[in-house]
């Protein structure tokens, strides 16, 4: 199970940093388990690893096998929680270079998560001469970025295969009952999977939203869900030994002690998109009512040679949460150089993982000495069970953290502000008055 090392925060927080929050943590736990706290209608993820739809789970695996058999590439269309979780798991378990590796599974491309013409054209160029399928993920079907991308790739499929064959290559993950994409999927006969009503997008990676692309990459879904289920059982037990309680309380204690930024630190390049998923999870859950830690991320040791200077000696507004995988998947021994040009023969014969471990330990101490506390989150290895545990750990701790902060961790009202302005400036019907006002401000 995930373990949390808090030894490097103790000099930055009061002695009662945990005990003073224990009662509120119990209240938060009870609200999550019962689904009766603020945003409780969106806590379906809490028991999901136990209660997920087995029939749909089997259909996901069957669809993944079909895509593997008839497609050289899968284009996953979605934004925010509709793609970050899947990409996080694929890169962490398979590689950020997944599409470059020799394998018997399709390449996976992510589209509809932005509005860059150049990025879209590049993805089209990469798939147009290959057999490909599309997984479009949207609860409504009207979010601008994925809706525009789906129009384009749907058209490409129909031009390439004809309308009848194209519909067999489109998989729609959407609302069970309503919405533009649901209506289109029903009319066209696309295979459909469900975005559960009780699970918000940023908590949806262990639903069909994330599981279909993850399965297409050849990742063991049963092991992933088993890891999440083990974490669900362990983290439901209240008390000071609960690692999610420890992490949530530490974050809140450091926040109230004046730390306004949390930096998630990974030491594996494959962890980059897991950190992107984590940033949405915590930023969208806590960043409201002018409250919340600002979530940032770095990759060490690479970023020690860029951001390391600021972390060591810049404004003392941050703490680090370091995710450490205790076991590498492979090993490499540092060779001897007879000339010893670099002066590193004292490392000859040592595994590279030994050097990495000492870099981690030395960095922790240097940053604490520089006024940056750190929390170390220890996971066993980069395999499906551990990653399932890690996903659920961060989700559960996020729910606790939001309730400690006294916000609703499951809504995101601020996201709509930019959309309304964008719709007005694009000339969407019904936004005429707002369009004139905004253009006057922009042109004034």
mmCIF file of C-alpha atoms in Angstrom, residues 12-415:
data_model
loop_
_atom_site.group_PDB
_atom_site.id
_atom_site.type_symbol
_atom_site.label_atom_id
_atom_site.label_comp_id
_atom_site.label_asym_id
_atom_site.label_seq_id
_atom_site.Cartn_x
_atom_site.Cartn_y
_atom_site.Cartn_z
ATOM 1 C CA UNK A 12 7.338 23.743 9.524
ATOM 2 C CA UNK A 13 4.032 22.967 11.273
ATOM 3 C CA UNK A 14 2.746 22.996 14.883
ATOM 4 C CA UNK A 15 3.041 19.847 16.993
ATOM 5 C CA UNK A 16 -0.710 19.287 16.851
ATOM 6 C CA UNK A 17 -0.870 19.612 13.046
ATOM 7 C CA UNK A 18 -2.502 16.190 12.730
ATOM 8 C CA UNK A 19 -4.451 15.766 15.964
ATOM 9 C CA UNK A 20 -6.087 19.181 15.561
ATOM 10 C CA UNK A 21 -7.513 18.030 12.221
ATOM 11 C CA UNK A 22 -8.446 14.479 13.154
ATOM 12 C CA UNK A 23 -12.067 15.295 13.980
ATOM 13 C CA UNK A 24 -12.561 17.170 10.719
ATOM 14 C CA UNK A 25 -10.959 14.313 8.810
ATOM 15 C CA UNK A 26 -13.449 11.905 10.350
ATOM 16 C CA UNK A 27 -16.297 14.186 9.276
ATOM 17 C CA UNK A 28 -14.852 14.366 5.763
ATOM 18 C CA UNK A 29 -14.467 10.576 5.633
ATOM 19 C CA UNK A 30 -18.068 10.087 6.719
ATOM 20 C CA UNK A 31 -19.334 12.509 4.062
ATOM 21 C CA UNK A 32 -17.333 10.777 1.334
ATOM 22 C CA UNK A 33 -18.493 7.320 2.365
ATOM 23 C CA UNK A 34 -22.156 8.372 2.630
ATOM 24 C CA UNK A 35 -22.092 10.793 -0.290
ATOM 25 C CA UNK A 36 -23.920 13.429 1.751
ATOM 26 C CA UNK A 37 -21.386 16.271 1.835
ATOM 27 C CA UNK A 38 -21.148 19.245 -0.542
ATOM 28 C CA UNK A 39 -21.146 17.836 -4.070
ATOM 29 C CA UNK A 40 -22.168 14.430 -2.741
ATOM 30 C CA UNK A 41 -24.008 13.625 -5.977
ATOM 31 C CA UNK A 42 -20.577 13.340 -7.597
ATOM 32 C CA UNK A 43 -18.961 10.866 -5.197
ATOM 33 C CA UNK A 44 -19.715 7.758 -7.254
ATOM 34 C CA UNK A 45 -15.968 7.239 -7.628
ATOM 35 C CA UNK A 46 -15.577 6.478 -3.896
ATOM 36 C CA UNK A 47 -16.870 2.898 -4.176
ATOM 37 C CA UNK A 48 -16.312 2.513 -7.928
ATOM 38 C CA UNK A 49 -13.474 -0.045 -7.641
ATOM 39 C CA UNK A 50 -15.958 -2.357 -5.905
ATOM 40 C CA UNK A 51 -19.231 -1.412 -7.601
ATOM 41 C CA UNK A 52 -18.244 -0.816 -11.238
ATOM 42 C CA UNK A 53 -20.439 -2.185 -14.046
ATOM 43 C CA UNK A 54 -19.019 -5.628 -14.857
ATOM 44 C CA UNK A 55 -21.026 -5.942 -18.084
ATOM 45 C CA UNK A 56 -19.674 -2.664 -19.444
ATOM 46 C CA UNK A 57 -16.198 -3.622 -18.246
ATOM 47 C CA UNK A 58 -16.378 -6.770 -20.416
ATOM 48 C CA UNK A 59 -17.609 -4.720 -23.388
ATOM 49 C CA UNK A 60 -14.680 -2.332 -22.950
ATOM 50 C CA UNK A 61 -12.241 -5.232 -23.155
ATOM 51 C CA UNK A 62 -14.031 -6.663 -26.197
ATOM 52 C CA UNK A 63 -13.987 -3.293 -27.967
ATOM 53 C CA UNK A 64 -10.287 -2.890 -27.162
ATOM 54 C CA UNK A 65 -9.548 -6.264 -28.773
ATOM 55 C CA UNK A 66 -11.481 -5.217 -31.894
ATOM 56 C CA UNK A 67 -9.547 -1.957 -32.143
ATOM 57 C CA UNK A 68 -6.298 -3.872 -31.680
ATOM 58 C CA UNK A 69 -7.298 -6.240 -34.503
ATOM 59 C CA UNK A 70 -8.464 -3.709 -37.111
ATOM 60 C CA UNK A 71 -6.582 -0.483 -36.336
ATOM 61 C CA UNK A 72 -3.009 0.679 -36.407
ATOM 62 C CA UNK A 73 -3.948 3.782 -34.459
ATOM 63 C CA UNK A 74 -6.622 5.028 -32.073
ATOM 64 C CA UNK A 75 -7.478 8.730 -31.898
ATOM 65 C CA UNK A 76 -8.815 9.615 -28.438
ATOM 66 C CA UNK A 77 -10.833 12.824 -28.567
ATOM 67 C CA UNK A 78 -11.473 14.570 -25.253
ATOM 68 C CA UNK A 79 -10.326 17.405 -23.011
ATOM 69 C CA UNK A 80 -9.514 17.697 -19.298
ATOM 70 C CA UNK A 81 -10.649 14.646 -17.387
ATOM 71 C CA UNK A 82 -11.766 13.041 -20.643
ATOM 72 C CA UNK A 83 -8.177 12.395 -21.669
ATOM 73 C CA UNK A 84 -5.662 13.230 -18.920
ATOM 74 C CA UNK A 85 -6.251 10.073 -16.867
ATOM 75 C CA UNK A 86 -5.913 7.734 -19.834
ATOM 76 C CA UNK A 87 -2.781 9.447 -21.082
ATOM 77 C CA UNK A 88 -1.322 9.452 -17.558
ATOM 78 C CA UNK A 89 -1.755 5.700 -17.176
ATOM 79 C CA UNK A 90 -0.598 4.802 -20.694
ATOM 80 C CA UNK A 91 2.592 6.856 -20.378
ATOM 81 C CA UNK A 92 3.345 5.779 -16.810
ATOM 82 C CA UNK A 93 2.894 2.065 -17.507
ATOM 83 C CA UNK A 94 3.934 1.836 -21.152
ATOM 84 C CA UNK A 95 6.212 4.834 -21.845
ATOM 85 C CA UNK A 96 6.018 8.438 -22.988
ATOM 86 C CA UNK A 97 7.537 6.948 -26.166
ATOM 87 C CA UNK A 98 4.688 4.440 -26.491
ATOM 88 C CA UNK A 99 3.943 5.319 -30.132
ATOM 89 C CA UNK A 100 7.617 4.917 -31.103
ATOM 90 C CA UNK A 101 8.038 1.443 -29.624
ATOM 91 C CA UNK A 102 7.682 -1.848 -31.472
ATOM 92 C CA UNK A 103 4.517 -3.482 -30.152
ATOM 93 C CA UNK A 104 1.424 -5.438 -31.098
ATOM 94 C CA UNK A 105 -1.007 -2.733 -29.975
ATOM 95 C CA UNK A 106 -2.126 0.403 -31.869
ATOM 96 C CA UNK A 107 -0.513 3.790 -31.535
ATOM 97 C CA UNK A 108 -2.648 6.179 -29.481
ATOM 98 C CA UNK A 109 -3.036 9.853 -30.360
ATOM 99 C CA UNK A 110 -4.858 12.402 -28.214
ATOM 100 C CA UNK A 111 -6.852 15.123 -29.969
ATOM 101 C CA UNK A 112 -9.573 17.604 -29.066
ATOM 102 C CA UNK A 113 -7.685 18.875 -26.005
ATOM 103 C CA UNK A 114 -6.820 22.223 -27.557
ATOM 104 C CA UNK A 115 -7.427 24.439 -30.576
ATOM 105 C CA UNK A 116 -4.016 24.403 -32.251
ATOM 106 C CA UNK A 117 -4.318 24.094 -36.036
ATOM 107 C CA UNK A 118 -0.737 22.875 -36.319
ATOM 108 C CA UNK A 119 -1.209 20.117 -33.712
ATOM 109 C CA UNK A 120 -4.409 18.955 -35.412
ATOM 110 C CA UNK A 121 -2.802 18.851 -38.861
ATOM 111 C CA UNK A 122 0.094 16.850 -37.463
ATOM 112 C CA UNK A 123 -2.249 14.237 -35.960
ATOM 113 C CA UNK A 124 -4.168 13.995 -39.247
ATOM 114 C CA UNK A 125 -0.887 13.483 -41.093
ATOM 115 C CA UNK A 126 0.110 10.704 -38.696
ATOM 116 C CA UNK A 127 -3.107 8.691 -39.078
ATOM 117 C CA UNK A 128 -4.590 9.450 -42.489
ATOM 118 C CA UNK A 129 -2.739 6.688 -44.369
ATOM 119 C CA UNK A 130 -3.251 4.088 -41.658
ATOM 120 C CA UNK A 131 -6.199 2.082 -40.423
ATOM 121 C CA UNK A 132 -7.534 3.960 -37.431
ATOM 122 C CA UNK A 133 -10.466 4.207 -35.055
ATOM 123 C CA UNK A 134 -11.812 7.036 -32.898
ATOM 124 C CA UNK A 135 -12.898 7.116 -29.258
ATOM 125 C CA UNK A 136 -14.786 10.370 -28.680
ATOM 126 C CA UNK A 137 -15.300 11.190 -24.997
ATOM 127 C CA UNK A 138 -17.705 13.931 -23.962
ATOM 128 C CA UNK A 139 -20.661 13.962 -21.589
ATOM 129 C CA UNK A 140 -22.503 16.620 -23.570
ATOM 130 C CA UNK A 141 -20.965 16.419 -27.016
ATOM 131 C CA UNK A 142 -20.963 20.216 -27.279
ATOM 132 C CA UNK A 143 -17.685 21.201 -25.596
ATOM 133 C CA UNK A 144 -15.952 23.202 -28.320
ATOM 134 C CA UNK A 145 -12.499 21.609 -28.482
ATOM 135 C CA UNK A 146 -13.506 17.922 -28.673
ATOM 136 C CA UNK A 147 -16.651 18.676 -30.734
ATOM 137 C CA UNK A 148 -14.604 20.423 -33.430
ATOM 138 C CA UNK A 149 -12.015 17.632 -33.446
ATOM 139 C CA UNK A 150 -14.701 14.953 -33.673
ATOM 140 C CA UNK A 151 -16.275 16.671 -36.672
ATOM 141 C CA UNK A 152 -12.918 16.544 -38.423
ATOM 142 C CA UNK A 153 -11.966 12.936 -37.603
ATOM 143 C CA UNK A 154 -15.505 11.653 -38.216
ATOM 144 C CA UNK A 155 -15.312 13.215 -41.677
ATOM 145 C CA UNK A 156 -11.878 11.637 -42.264
ATOM 146 C CA UNK A 157 -13.196 8.202 -41.317
ATOM 147 C CA UNK A 158 -16.255 8.531 -43.562
ATOM 148 C CA UNK A 159 -14.123 9.672 -46.498
ATOM 149 C CA UNK A 160 -11.684 6.816 -45.951
ATOM 150 C CA UNK A 161 -14.059 3.931 -45.230
ATOM 151 C CA UNK A 162 -17.531 5.100 -46.201
ATOM 152 C CA UNK A 163 -20.284 5.923 -43.730
ATOM 153 C CA UNK A 164 -21.246 2.335 -42.857
ATOM 154 C CA UNK A 165 -17.706 1.153 -42.106
ATOM 155 C CA UNK A 166 -16.794 4.424 -40.364
ATOM 156 C CA UNK A 167 -19.566 4.023 -37.780
ATOM 157 C CA UNK A 168 -18.022 0.672 -36.791
ATOM 158 C CA UNK A 169 -14.765 2.478 -36.008
ATOM 159 C CA UNK A 170 -16.283 5.169 -33.785
ATOM 160 C CA UNK A 171 -16.692 4.515 -30.058
ATOM 161 C CA UNK A 172 -18.621 7.127 -28.082
ATOM 162 C CA UNK A 173 -18.132 7.529 -24.327
ATOM 163 C CA UNK A 174 -20.902 9.861 -23.238
ATOM 164 C CA UNK A 175 -23.968 10.419 -21.051
ATOM 165 C CA UNK A 176 -26.222 7.405 -20.584
ATOM 166 C CA UNK A 177 -29.436 9.249 -21.400
ATOM 167 C CA UNK A 178 -29.031 12.695 -22.933
ATOM 168 C CA UNK A 179 -26.842 15.122 -24.846
ATOM 169 C CA UNK A 180 -25.789 15.835 -28.408
ATOM 170 C CA UNK A 181 -23.220 13.041 -28.584
ATOM 171 C CA UNK A 182 -25.628 10.529 -27.063
ATOM 172 C CA UNK A 183 -28.240 11.431 -29.679
ATOM 173 C CA UNK A 184 -25.745 11.142 -32.531
ATOM 174 C CA UNK A 185 -24.363 7.831 -31.235
ATOM 175 C CA UNK A 186 -27.878 6.380 -31.015
ATOM 176 C CA UNK A 187 -28.770 7.591 -34.502
ATOM 177 C CA UNK A 188 -25.549 6.379 -36.129
ATOM 178 C CA UNK A 189 -25.212 3.139 -34.195
ATOM 179 C CA UNK A 190 -21.817 3.817 -32.637
ATOM 180 C CA UNK A 191 -20.790 1.497 -29.827
ATOM 181 C CA UNK A 192 -21.433 3.444 -26.638
ATOM 182 C CA UNK A 193 -19.894 3.552 -23.186
ATOM 183 C CA UNK A 194 -21.095 5.587 -20.236
ATOM 184 C CA UNK A 195 -19.745 8.624 -18.434
ATOM 185 C CA UNK A 196 -21.417 7.945 -15.051
ATOM 186 C CA UNK A 197 -23.687 10.685 -13.705
ATOM 187 C CA UNK A 198 -22.151 10.387 -10.230
ATOM 188 C CA UNK A 199 -18.505 10.668 -11.351
ATOM 189 C CA UNK A 200 -17.044 14.014 -12.403
ATOM 190 C CA UNK A 201 -14.562 14.122 -15.257
ATOM 191 C CA UNK A 202 -11.420 14.557 -13.185
ATOM 192 C CA UNK A 203 -12.353 11.469 -11.101
ATOM 193 C CA UNK A 204 -13.335 9.342 -14.129
ATOM 194 C CA UNK A 205 -10.109 7.580 -15.137
ATOM 195 C CA UNK A 206 -11.321 4.227 -13.732
ATOM 196 C CA UNK A 207 -14.559 4.409 -15.744
ATOM 197 C CA UNK A 208 -14.967 3.829 -19.481
ATOM 198 C CA UNK A 209 -13.607 7.366 -19.937
ATOM 199 C CA UNK A 210 -10.111 6.124 -19.192
ATOM 200 C CA UNK A 211 -10.400 2.356 -19.411
ATOM 201 C CA UNK A 212 -11.022 1.955 -23.153
ATOM 202 C CA UNK A 213 -7.837 3.763 -24.293
ATOM 203 C CA UNK A 214 -5.909 2.117 -21.455
ATOM 204 C CA UNK A 215 -7.084 -1.336 -22.559
ATOM 205 C CA UNK A 216 -6.213 -0.617 -26.199
ATOM 206 C CA UNK A 217 -2.627 0.018 -25.042
ATOM 207 C CA UNK A 218 -2.541 -3.538 -23.682
ATOM 208 C CA UNK A 219 -2.683 -2.635 -20.002
ATOM 209 C CA UNK A 220 -4.221 -5.169 -17.590
ATOM 210 C CA UNK A 221 -7.512 -3.603 -16.503
ATOM 211 C CA UNK A 222 -8.247 -6.235 -13.871
ATOM 212 C CA UNK A 223 -4.955 -5.570 -12.105
ATOM 213 C CA UNK A 224 -5.515 -1.800 -12.310
ATOM 214 C CA UNK A 225 -8.959 -2.114 -10.730
ATOM 215 C CA UNK A 226 -7.676 -4.600 -8.145
ATOM 216 C CA UNK A 227 -5.069 -2.065 -7.021
ATOM 217 C CA UNK A 228 -7.726 0.628 -6.727
ATOM 218 C CA UNK A 229 -9.993 -1.742 -4.776
ATOM 219 C CA UNK A 230 -7.208 -2.555 -2.335
ATOM 220 C CA UNK A 231 -6.644 1.162 -1.800
ATOM 221 C CA UNK A 232 -10.395 1.740 -1.353
ATOM 222 C CA UNK A 233 -10.523 -0.805 1.464
ATOM 223 C CA UNK A 234 -7.348 0.425 3.153
ATOM 224 C CA UNK A 235 -8.218 4.129 2.976
ATOM 225 C CA UNK A 236 -11.732 3.617 4.354
ATOM 226 C CA UNK A 237 -10.160 2.760 7.724
ATOM 227 C CA UNK A 238 -10.037 5.944 9.836
ATOM 228 C CA UNK A 239 -7.103 7.022 11.954
ATOM 229 C CA UNK A 240 -3.622 8.422 12.099
ATOM 230 C CA UNK A 241 -2.157 5.498 10.140
ATOM 231 C CA UNK A 242 -4.304 6.196 7.072
ATOM 232 C CA UNK A 243 -1.943 7.574 4.385
ATOM 233 C CA UNK A 244 -4.696 9.614 2.688
ATOM 234 C CA UNK A 245 -5.508 11.247 6.033
ATOM 235 C CA UNK A 246 -1.811 11.959 6.558
ATOM 236 C CA UNK A 247 -1.392 13.535 3.118
ATOM 237 C CA UNK A 248 -4.592 15.607 3.313
ATOM 238 C CA UNK A 249 -3.755 16.849 6.820
ATOM 239 C CA UNK A 250 -0.155 17.672 5.878
ATOM 240 C CA UNK A 251 -1.271 19.652 2.827
ATOM 241 C CA UNK A 252 -3.787 21.617 4.890
ATOM 242 C CA UNK A 253 -1.329 22.247 7.737
ATOM 243 C CA UNK A 254 1.312 23.553 5.348
ATOM 244 C CA UNK A 255 -1.307 25.686 3.582
ATOM 245 C CA UNK A 256 -2.396 27.307 6.842
ATOM 246 C CA UNK A 257 1.286 27.791 7.736
ATOM 247 C CA UNK A 258 1.670 30.014 4.677
ATOM 248 C CA UNK A 259 2.652 27.652 1.890
ATOM 249 C CA UNK A 260 0.526 28.522 -1.141
ATOM 250 C CA UNK A 261 2.016 26.214 -3.794
ATOM 251 C CA UNK A 262 2.342 22.447 -3.881
ATOM 252 C CA UNK A 263 4.869 21.018 -6.312
ATOM 253 C CA UNK A 264 4.368 17.385 -7.300
ATOM 254 C CA UNK A 265 7.795 15.879 -7.944
ATOM 255 C CA UNK A 266 8.419 12.796 -10.053
ATOM 256 C CA UNK A 267 11.747 11.163 -10.784
ATOM 257 C CA UNK A 268 10.516 9.211 -13.823
ATOM 258 C CA UNK A 269 9.967 10.924 -17.211
ATOM 259 C CA UNK A 270 6.963 8.622 -17.645
ATOM 260 C CA UNK A 271 5.335 10.357 -14.653
ATOM 261 C CA UNK A 272 4.852 13.664 -16.492
ATOM 262 C CA UNK A 273 1.227 13.167 -17.537
ATOM 263 C CA UNK A 274 0.304 11.603 -14.222
ATOM 264 C CA UNK A 275 1.358 14.945 -12.761
ATOM 265 C CA UNK A 276 -0.799 16.734 -15.351
ATOM 266 C CA UNK A 277 -3.773 14.591 -14.268
ATOM 267 C CA UNK A 278 -2.987 15.378 -10.612
ATOM 268 C CA UNK A 279 -2.878 19.129 -11.359
ATOM 269 C CA UNK A 280 -6.381 19.074 -12.787
ATOM 270 C CA UNK A 281 -7.637 16.879 -9.952
ATOM 271 C CA UNK A 282 -6.440 19.207 -7.204
ATOM 272 C CA UNK A 283 -6.614 22.537 -9.024
ATOM 273 C CA UNK A 284 -10.211 22.095 -10.139
ATOM 274 C CA UNK A 285 -11.297 20.566 -6.833
ATOM 275 C CA UNK A 286 -9.763 23.120 -4.447
ATOM 276 C CA UNK A 287 -9.295 26.322 -6.428
ATOM 277 C CA UNK A 288 -12.478 28.206 -5.563
ATOM 278 C CA UNK A 289 -13.710 30.897 -3.159
ATOM 279 C CA UNK A 290 -10.182 32.398 -3.426
ATOM 280 C CA UNK A 291 -8.813 29.356 -1.591
ATOM 281 C CA UNK A 292 -6.580 26.427 -2.397
ATOM 282 C CA UNK A 293 -3.003 25.408 -3.003
ATOM 283 C CA UNK A 294 -1.674 26.156 -6.483
ATOM 284 C CA UNK A 295 -0.691 22.778 -8.000
ATOM 285 C CA UNK A 296 2.540 22.679 -9.996
ATOM 286 C CA UNK A 297 4.867 19.877 -11.058
ATOM 287 C CA UNK A 298 8.504 19.215 -11.904
ATOM 288 C CA UNK A 299 10.541 16.292 -13.174
ATOM 289 C CA UNK A 300 13.722 15.595 -11.267
ATOM 290 C CA UNK A 301 16.561 15.399 -11.739
ATOM 291 C CA UNK A 302 16.133 17.270 -15.054
ATOM 292 C CA UNK A 303 14.333 20.265 -13.512
ATOM 293 C CA UNK A 304 16.927 20.576 -10.760
ATOM 294 C CA UNK A 305 19.015 22.166 -13.513
ATOM 295 C CA UNK A 306 16.297 24.714 -14.330
ATOM 296 C CA UNK A 307 13.658 25.145 -11.599
ATOM 297 C CA UNK A 308 16.010 23.891 -8.901
ATOM 298 C CA UNK A 309 17.507 27.332 -8.298
ATOM 299 C CA UNK A 310 14.107 28.900 -7.602
ATOM 300 C CA UNK A 311 12.978 26.017 -5.406
ATOM 301 C CA UNK A 312 16.188 26.249 -3.381
ATOM 302 C CA UNK A 313 16.409 30.021 -2.958
ATOM 303 C CA UNK A 314 13.309 31.727 -4.347
ATOM 304 C CA UNK A 315 10.234 32.851 -2.426
ATOM 305 C CA UNK A 316 9.419 30.497 0.427
ATOM 306 C CA UNK A 317 5.848 29.856 -0.739
ATOM 307 C CA UNK A 318 6.002 26.185 -1.640
ATOM 308 C CA UNK A 319 6.303 22.629 -0.460
ATOM 309 C CA UNK A 320 6.994 19.468 -2.417
ATOM 310 C CA UNK A 321 5.101 16.190 -2.628
ATOM 311 C CA UNK A 322 7.564 13.649 -3.984
ATOM 312 C CA UNK A 323 6.293 10.442 -5.586
ATOM 313 C CA UNK A 324 8.946 7.761 -5.202
ATOM 314 C CA UNK A 325 8.774 4.339 -6.826
ATOM 315 C CA UNK A 326 10.835 2.040 -4.640
ATOM 316 C CA UNK A 327 11.724 -0.494 -7.347
ATOM 317 C CA UNK A 328 12.972 0.114 -10.886
ATOM 318 C CA UNK A 329 11.647 -2.149 -13.634
ATOM 319 C CA UNK A 330 15.155 -2.909 -14.866
ATOM 320 C CA UNK A 331 18.791 -2.306 -13.954
ATOM 321 C CA UNK A 332 21.942 -0.902 -15.531
ATOM 322 C CA UNK A 333 25.458 -0.958 -14.113
ATOM 323 C CA UNK A 334 27.712 2.061 -14.625
ATOM 324 C CA UNK A 335 30.829 1.001 -16.585
ATOM 325 C CA UNK A 336 34.448 1.741 -15.792
ATOM 326 C CA UNK A 337 36.355 4.257 -17.933
ATOM 327 C CA UNK A 338 40.129 3.584 -17.971
ATOM 328 C CA UNK A 339 40.809 7.269 -18.664
ATOM 329 C CA UNK A 340 38.371 8.457 -15.942
ATOM 330 C CA UNK A 341 37.936 11.706 -17.867
ATOM 331 C CA UNK A 342 34.804 12.671 -15.964
ATOM 332 C CA UNK A 343 36.211 11.641 -12.591
ATOM 333 C CA UNK A 344 33.294 9.277 -11.966
ATOM 334 C CA UNK A 345 35.107 5.964 -11.649
ATOM 335 C CA UNK A 346 34.112 5.938 -7.994
ATOM 336 C CA UNK A 347 30.664 5.007 -9.349
ATOM 337 C CA UNK A 348 31.920 2.165 -11.546
ATOM 338 C CA UNK A 349 30.086 -1.083 -10.899
ATOM 339 C CA UNK A 350 27.184 0.630 -9.112
ATOM 340 C CA UNK A 351 23.629 0.434 -10.478
ATOM 341 C CA UNK A 352 22.235 3.633 -11.949
ATOM 342 C CA UNK A 353 19.298 3.297 -9.536
ATOM 343 C CA UNK A 354 21.749 3.767 -6.638
ATOM 344 C CA UNK A 355 22.869 7.113 -8.080
ATOM 345 C CA UNK A 356 19.234 8.164 -8.571
ATOM 346 C CA UNK A 357 18.353 7.245 -4.985
ATOM 347 C CA UNK A 358 21.203 9.320 -3.562
ATOM 348 C CA UNK A 359 20.179 12.245 -5.779
ATOM 349 C CA UNK A 360 16.650 12.002 -4.367
ATOM 350 C CA UNK A 361 17.843 11.798 -0.762
ATOM 351 C CA UNK A 362 20.307 14.663 -1.195
ATOM 352 C CA UNK A 363 17.666 16.846 -2.856
ATOM 353 C CA UNK A 364 15.152 16.278 -0.068
ATOM 354 C CA UNK A 365 17.658 17.422 2.538
ATOM 355 C CA UNK A 366 18.876 20.408 0.512
ATOM 356 C CA UNK A 367 15.341 21.672 -0.036
ATOM 357 C CA UNK A 368 14.352 21.239 3.609
ATOM 358 C CA UNK A 369 17.495 23.140 4.613
ATOM 359 C CA UNK A 370 16.458 25.833 2.132
ATOM 360 C CA UNK A 371 13.024 26.223 3.727
ATOM 361 C CA UNK A 372 11.009 23.915 1.449
ATOM 362 C CA UNK A 373 9.242 21.120 3.365
ATOM 363 C CA UNK A 374 8.499 17.917 1.528
ATOM 364 C CA UNK A 375 6.115 14.996 1.769
ATOM 365 C CA UNK A 376 7.326 11.697 0.309
ATOM 366 C CA UNK A 377 4.676 9.400 -1.176
ATOM 367 C CA UNK A 378 6.169 5.952 -1.580
ATOM 368 C CA UNK A 379 4.788 3.446 -4.089
ATOM 369 C CA UNK A 380 6.224 0.024 -4.810
ATOM 370 C CA UNK A 381 6.779 -0.079 -8.576
ATOM 371 C CA UNK A 382 5.314 1.073 -11.884
ATOM 372 C CA UNK A 383 2.849 -1.742 -12.435
ATOM 373 C CA UNK A 384 -0.930 -1.872 -12.833
ATOM 374 C CA UNK A 385 -1.786 -2.644 -9.217
ATOM 375 C CA UNK A 386 0.416 0.091 -7.819
ATOM 376 C CA UNK A 387 -0.864 2.658 -10.321
ATOM 377 C CA UNK A 388 -4.453 1.704 -9.442
ATOM 378 C CA UNK A 389 -3.587 2.298 -5.783
ATOM 379 C CA UNK A 390 -1.941 5.615 -6.585
ATOM 380 C CA UNK A 391 -4.940 6.875 -8.583
ATOM 381 C CA UNK A 392 -7.371 6.049 -5.804
ATOM 382 C CA UNK A 393 -5.043 7.416 -3.114
ATOM 383 C CA UNK A 394 -4.878 10.825 -4.787
ATOM 384 C CA UNK A 395 -8.622 10.886 -5.500
ATOM 385 C CA UNK A 396 -9.567 10.006 -1.925
ATOM 386 C CA UNK A 397 -7.074 12.448 -0.414
ATOM 387 C CA UNK A 398 -8.437 15.113 -2.762
ATOM 388 C CA UNK A 399 -11.970 14.608 -1.431
ATOM 389 C CA UNK A 400 -10.704 14.856 2.139
ATOM 390 C CA UNK A 401 -8.635 17.933 1.294
ATOM 391 C CA UNK A 402 -11.555 19.773 -0.247
ATOM 392 C CA UNK A 403 -13.708 19.213 2.820
ATOM 393 C CA UNK A 404 -10.859 20.320 5.114
ATOM 394 C CA UNK A 405 -10.703 23.500 3.055
ATOM 395 C CA UNK A 406 -14.476 23.878 3.393
ATOM 396 C CA UNK A 407 -15.172 24.020 -0.340
ATOM 397 C CA UNK A 408 -17.195 21.744 -2.601
ATOM 398 C CA UNK A 409 -14.458 19.591 -4.163
ATOM 399 C CA UNK A 410 -16.740 18.266 -6.895
ATOM 400 C CA UNK A 411 -17.895 21.332 -8.834
ATOM 401 C CA UNK A 412 -16.024 23.738 -11.107
ATOM 402 C CA UNK A 413 -18.106 26.887 -11.579
ATOM 403 C CA UNK A 414 -15.131 28.988 -12.665
ATOM 404 C CA UNK A 415 -14.557 26.896 -15.793
#
